[in-house]
PDB file of C-alpha atoms in Angstrom:
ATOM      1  CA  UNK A   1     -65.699 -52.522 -31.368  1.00 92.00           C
ATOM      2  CA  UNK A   2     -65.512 -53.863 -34.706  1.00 91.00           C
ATOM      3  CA  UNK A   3     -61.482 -53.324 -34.854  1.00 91.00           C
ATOM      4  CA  UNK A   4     -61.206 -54.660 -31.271  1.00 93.00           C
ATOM      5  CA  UNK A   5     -62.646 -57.734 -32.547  1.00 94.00           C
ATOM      6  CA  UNK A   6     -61.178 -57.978 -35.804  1.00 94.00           C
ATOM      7  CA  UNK A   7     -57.753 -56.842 -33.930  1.00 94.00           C
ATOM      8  CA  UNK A   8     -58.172 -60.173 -31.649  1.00 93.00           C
ATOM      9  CA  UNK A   9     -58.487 -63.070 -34.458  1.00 93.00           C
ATOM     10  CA  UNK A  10     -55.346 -61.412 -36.099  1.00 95.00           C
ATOM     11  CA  UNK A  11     -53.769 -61.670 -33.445  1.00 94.00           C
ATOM     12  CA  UNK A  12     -54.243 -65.439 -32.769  1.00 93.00           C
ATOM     13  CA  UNK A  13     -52.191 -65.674 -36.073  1.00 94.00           C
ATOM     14  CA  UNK A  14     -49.385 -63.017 -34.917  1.00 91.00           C
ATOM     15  CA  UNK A  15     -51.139 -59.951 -36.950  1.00 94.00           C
ATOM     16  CA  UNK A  16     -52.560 -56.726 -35.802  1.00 93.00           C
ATOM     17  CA  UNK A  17     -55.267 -54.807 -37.607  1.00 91.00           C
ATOM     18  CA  UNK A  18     -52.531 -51.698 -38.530  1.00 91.00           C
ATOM     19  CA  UNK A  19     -50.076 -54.473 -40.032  1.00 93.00           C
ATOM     20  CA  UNK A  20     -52.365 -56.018 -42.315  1.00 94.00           C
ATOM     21  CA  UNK A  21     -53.303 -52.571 -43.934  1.00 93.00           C
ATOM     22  CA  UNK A  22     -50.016 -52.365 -46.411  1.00 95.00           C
ATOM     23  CA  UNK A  23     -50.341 -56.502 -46.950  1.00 96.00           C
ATOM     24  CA  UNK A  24     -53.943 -56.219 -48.081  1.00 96.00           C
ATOM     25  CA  UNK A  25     -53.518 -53.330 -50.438  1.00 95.00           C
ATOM     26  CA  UNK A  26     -50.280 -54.936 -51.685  1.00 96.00           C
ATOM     27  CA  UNK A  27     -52.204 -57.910 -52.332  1.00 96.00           C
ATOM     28  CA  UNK A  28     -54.924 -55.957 -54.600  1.00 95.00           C
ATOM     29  CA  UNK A  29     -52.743 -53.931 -56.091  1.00 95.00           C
ATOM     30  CA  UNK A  30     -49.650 -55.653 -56.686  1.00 94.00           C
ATOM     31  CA  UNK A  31     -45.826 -54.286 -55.611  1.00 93.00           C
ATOM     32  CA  UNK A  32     -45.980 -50.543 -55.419  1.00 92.00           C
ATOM     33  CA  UNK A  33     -43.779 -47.756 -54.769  1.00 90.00           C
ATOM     34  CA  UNK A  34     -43.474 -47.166 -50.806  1.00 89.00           C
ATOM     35  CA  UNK A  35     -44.660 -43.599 -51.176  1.00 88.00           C
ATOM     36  CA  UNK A  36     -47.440 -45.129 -52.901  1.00 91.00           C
ATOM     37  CA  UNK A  37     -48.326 -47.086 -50.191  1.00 92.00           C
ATOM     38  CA  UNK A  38     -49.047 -43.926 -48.711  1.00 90.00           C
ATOM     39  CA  UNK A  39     -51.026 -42.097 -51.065  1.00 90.00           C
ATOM     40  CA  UNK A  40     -53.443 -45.021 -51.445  1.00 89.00           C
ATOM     41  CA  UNK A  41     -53.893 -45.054 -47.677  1.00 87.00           C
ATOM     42  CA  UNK A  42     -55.089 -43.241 -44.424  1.00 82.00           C
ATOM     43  CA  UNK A  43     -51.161 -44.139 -42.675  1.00 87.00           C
ATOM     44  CA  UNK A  44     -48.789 -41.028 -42.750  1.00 88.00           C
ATOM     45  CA  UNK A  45     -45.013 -41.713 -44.058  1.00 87.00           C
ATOM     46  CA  UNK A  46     -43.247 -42.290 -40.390  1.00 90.00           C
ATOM     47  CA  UNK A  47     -46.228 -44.285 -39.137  1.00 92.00           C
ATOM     48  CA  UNK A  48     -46.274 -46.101 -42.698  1.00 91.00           C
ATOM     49  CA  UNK A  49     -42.188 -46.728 -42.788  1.00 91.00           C
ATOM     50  CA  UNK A  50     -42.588 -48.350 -39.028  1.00 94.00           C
ATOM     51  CA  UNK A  51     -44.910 -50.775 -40.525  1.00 94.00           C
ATOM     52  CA  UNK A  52     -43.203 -51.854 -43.280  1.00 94.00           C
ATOM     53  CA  UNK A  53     -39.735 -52.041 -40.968  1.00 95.00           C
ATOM     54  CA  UNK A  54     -41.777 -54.748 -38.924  1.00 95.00           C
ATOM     55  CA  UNK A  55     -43.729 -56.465 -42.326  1.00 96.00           C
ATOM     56  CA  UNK A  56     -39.733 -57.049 -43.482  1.00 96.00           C
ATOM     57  CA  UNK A  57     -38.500 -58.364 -40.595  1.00 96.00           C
ATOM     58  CA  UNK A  58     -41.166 -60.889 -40.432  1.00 95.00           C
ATOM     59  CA  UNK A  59     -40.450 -61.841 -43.827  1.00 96.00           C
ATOM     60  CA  UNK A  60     -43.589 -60.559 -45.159  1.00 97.00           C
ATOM     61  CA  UNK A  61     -42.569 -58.052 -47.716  1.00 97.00           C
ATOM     62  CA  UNK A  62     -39.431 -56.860 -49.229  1.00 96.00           C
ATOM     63  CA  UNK A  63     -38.180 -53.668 -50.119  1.00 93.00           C
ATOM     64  CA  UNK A  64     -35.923 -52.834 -52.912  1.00 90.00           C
ATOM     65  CA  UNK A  65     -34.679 -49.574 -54.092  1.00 85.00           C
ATOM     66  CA  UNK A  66     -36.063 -48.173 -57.474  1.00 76.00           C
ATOM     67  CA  UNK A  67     -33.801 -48.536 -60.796  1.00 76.00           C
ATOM     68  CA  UNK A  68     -35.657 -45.250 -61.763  1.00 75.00           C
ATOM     69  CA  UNK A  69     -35.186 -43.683 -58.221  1.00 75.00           C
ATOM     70  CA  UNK A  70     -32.444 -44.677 -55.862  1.00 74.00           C
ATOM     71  CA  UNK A  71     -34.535 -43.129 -53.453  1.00 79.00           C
ATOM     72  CA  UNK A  72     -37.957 -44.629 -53.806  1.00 82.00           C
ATOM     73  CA  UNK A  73     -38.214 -48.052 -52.652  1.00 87.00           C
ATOM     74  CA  UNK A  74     -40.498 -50.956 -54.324  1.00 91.00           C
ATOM     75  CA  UNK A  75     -42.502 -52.706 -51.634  1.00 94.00           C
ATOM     76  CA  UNK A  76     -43.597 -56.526 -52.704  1.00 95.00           C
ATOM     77  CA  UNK A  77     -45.191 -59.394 -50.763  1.00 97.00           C
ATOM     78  CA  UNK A  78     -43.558 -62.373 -50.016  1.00 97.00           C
ATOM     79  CA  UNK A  79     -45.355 -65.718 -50.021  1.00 97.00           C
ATOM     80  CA  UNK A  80     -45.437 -65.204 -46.021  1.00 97.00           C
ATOM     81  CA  UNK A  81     -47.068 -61.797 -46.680  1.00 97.00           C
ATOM     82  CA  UNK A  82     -49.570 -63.069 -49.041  1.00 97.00           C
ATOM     83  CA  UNK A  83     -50.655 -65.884 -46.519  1.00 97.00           C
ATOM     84  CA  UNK A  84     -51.059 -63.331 -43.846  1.00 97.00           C
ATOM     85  CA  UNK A  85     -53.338 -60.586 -46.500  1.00 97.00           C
ATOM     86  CA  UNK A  86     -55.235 -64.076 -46.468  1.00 97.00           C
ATOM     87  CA  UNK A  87     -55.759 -64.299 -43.082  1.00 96.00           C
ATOM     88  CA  UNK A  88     -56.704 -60.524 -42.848  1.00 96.00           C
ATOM     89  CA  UNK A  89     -58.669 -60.513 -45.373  1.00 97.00           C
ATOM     90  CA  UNK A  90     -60.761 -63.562 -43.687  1.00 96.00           C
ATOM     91  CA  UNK A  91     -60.678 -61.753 -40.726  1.00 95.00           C
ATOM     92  CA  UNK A  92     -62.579 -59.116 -42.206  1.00 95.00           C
ATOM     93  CA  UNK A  93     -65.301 -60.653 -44.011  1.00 95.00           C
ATOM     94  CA  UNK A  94     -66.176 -62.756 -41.356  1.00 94.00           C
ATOM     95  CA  UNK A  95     -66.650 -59.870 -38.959  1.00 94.00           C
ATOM     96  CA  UNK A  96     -68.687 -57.658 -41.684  1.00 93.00           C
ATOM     97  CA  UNK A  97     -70.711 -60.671 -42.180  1.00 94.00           C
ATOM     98  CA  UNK A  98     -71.528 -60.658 -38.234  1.00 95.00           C
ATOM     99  CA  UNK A  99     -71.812 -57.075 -37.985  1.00 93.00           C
ATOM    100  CA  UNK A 100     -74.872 -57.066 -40.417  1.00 93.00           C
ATOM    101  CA  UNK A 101     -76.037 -60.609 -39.103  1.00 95.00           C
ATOM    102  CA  UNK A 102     -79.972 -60.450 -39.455  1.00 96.00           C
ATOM    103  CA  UNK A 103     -79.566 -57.477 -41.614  1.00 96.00           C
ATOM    104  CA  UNK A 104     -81.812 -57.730 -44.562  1.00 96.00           C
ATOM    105  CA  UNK A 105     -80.069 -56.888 -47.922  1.00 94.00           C
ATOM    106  CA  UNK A 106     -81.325 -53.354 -48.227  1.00 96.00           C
ATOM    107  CA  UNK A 107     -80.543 -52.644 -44.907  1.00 96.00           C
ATOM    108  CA  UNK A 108     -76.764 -53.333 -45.562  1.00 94.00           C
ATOM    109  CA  UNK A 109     -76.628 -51.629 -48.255  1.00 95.00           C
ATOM    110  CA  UNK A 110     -78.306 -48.389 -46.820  1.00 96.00           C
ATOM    111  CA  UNK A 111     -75.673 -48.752 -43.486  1.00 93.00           C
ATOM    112  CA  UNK A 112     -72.913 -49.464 -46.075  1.00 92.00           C
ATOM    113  CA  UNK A 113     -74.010 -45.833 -47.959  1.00 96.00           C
ATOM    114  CA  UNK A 114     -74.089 -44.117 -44.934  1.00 95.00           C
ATOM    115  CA  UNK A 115     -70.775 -44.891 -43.223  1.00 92.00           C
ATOM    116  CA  UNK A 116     -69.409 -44.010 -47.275  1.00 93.00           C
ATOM    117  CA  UNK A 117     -70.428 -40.647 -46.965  1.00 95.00           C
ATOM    118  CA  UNK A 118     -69.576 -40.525 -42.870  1.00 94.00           C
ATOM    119  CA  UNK A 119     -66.067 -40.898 -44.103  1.00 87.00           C
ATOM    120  CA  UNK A 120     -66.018 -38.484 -47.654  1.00 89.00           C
ATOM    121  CA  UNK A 121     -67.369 -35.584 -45.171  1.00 91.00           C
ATOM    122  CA  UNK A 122     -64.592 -36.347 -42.745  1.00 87.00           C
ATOM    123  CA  UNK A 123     -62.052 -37.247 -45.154  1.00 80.00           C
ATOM    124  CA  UNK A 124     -63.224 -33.598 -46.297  1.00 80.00           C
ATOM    125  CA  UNK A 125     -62.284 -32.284 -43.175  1.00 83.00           C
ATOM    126  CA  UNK A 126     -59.265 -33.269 -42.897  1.00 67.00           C
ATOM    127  CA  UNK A 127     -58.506 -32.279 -47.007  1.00 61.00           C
ATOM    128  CA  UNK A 128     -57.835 -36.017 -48.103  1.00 53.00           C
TER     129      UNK A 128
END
């Protein structure tokens, strides 16, 4: 529900929940190696090389090939790309800040503990 909904403002704006993934953790991090991208997230190299084929041609990131590697490429945000991480990023913490609506803030924290360790036992699963 909660990507459904976050899925649907982005897209008022052009954006989809998978495409702002790779803008947002280009935004914290700064430009990073493509492969990279991939380590620091849950997207698998083809999936992750689709998205950044469709963040270029939007003119949200570039993409230049390594001086150290000729076969690693740099990923960087544009100023495009850095509005739209904006825009996700807005996206977000307005629908966190609904989701625990009424919540006192205990109570966040505990359901913000919880769904930490629902993801390091299945992130264990799956050997990530």
């Amino acid at each position: 529900m909660f990507n459904r909904l976050v899925d649907g403002r982005l897209r008022e704006h052009g954006l989809t929940l998978s495409l702002i993934g790779p803008l947002l953790l280009l935004s914290w991090k700064g430009s990073m190696l493509q492969r990279d991208l991939v380590r620091h997230s849950a997207v698998k190299q083809p999936a992750m090389v689709a998205l950044l084929d469709k963040l270029e041609a939007a003119g949200m990131i570039t993409r230049l090939a390594s001086a150290a590697d000729r076969r690693a490429a740099t990923v960087d945000l544009t100023d495009r790309g850095r509005d739209a991480a904006a825009i996700g990023r807005a996206a977000l913490l307005e629908m966190n800040a609904k989701a625990v609506s009424g919540f006192a803030p205990k109570e966040t924290a505990l359901v913000v503990d919880l769904l930490a360790r629902v993801i390091a036992n299945l992130e264990g699963l799956h050997g990530t």
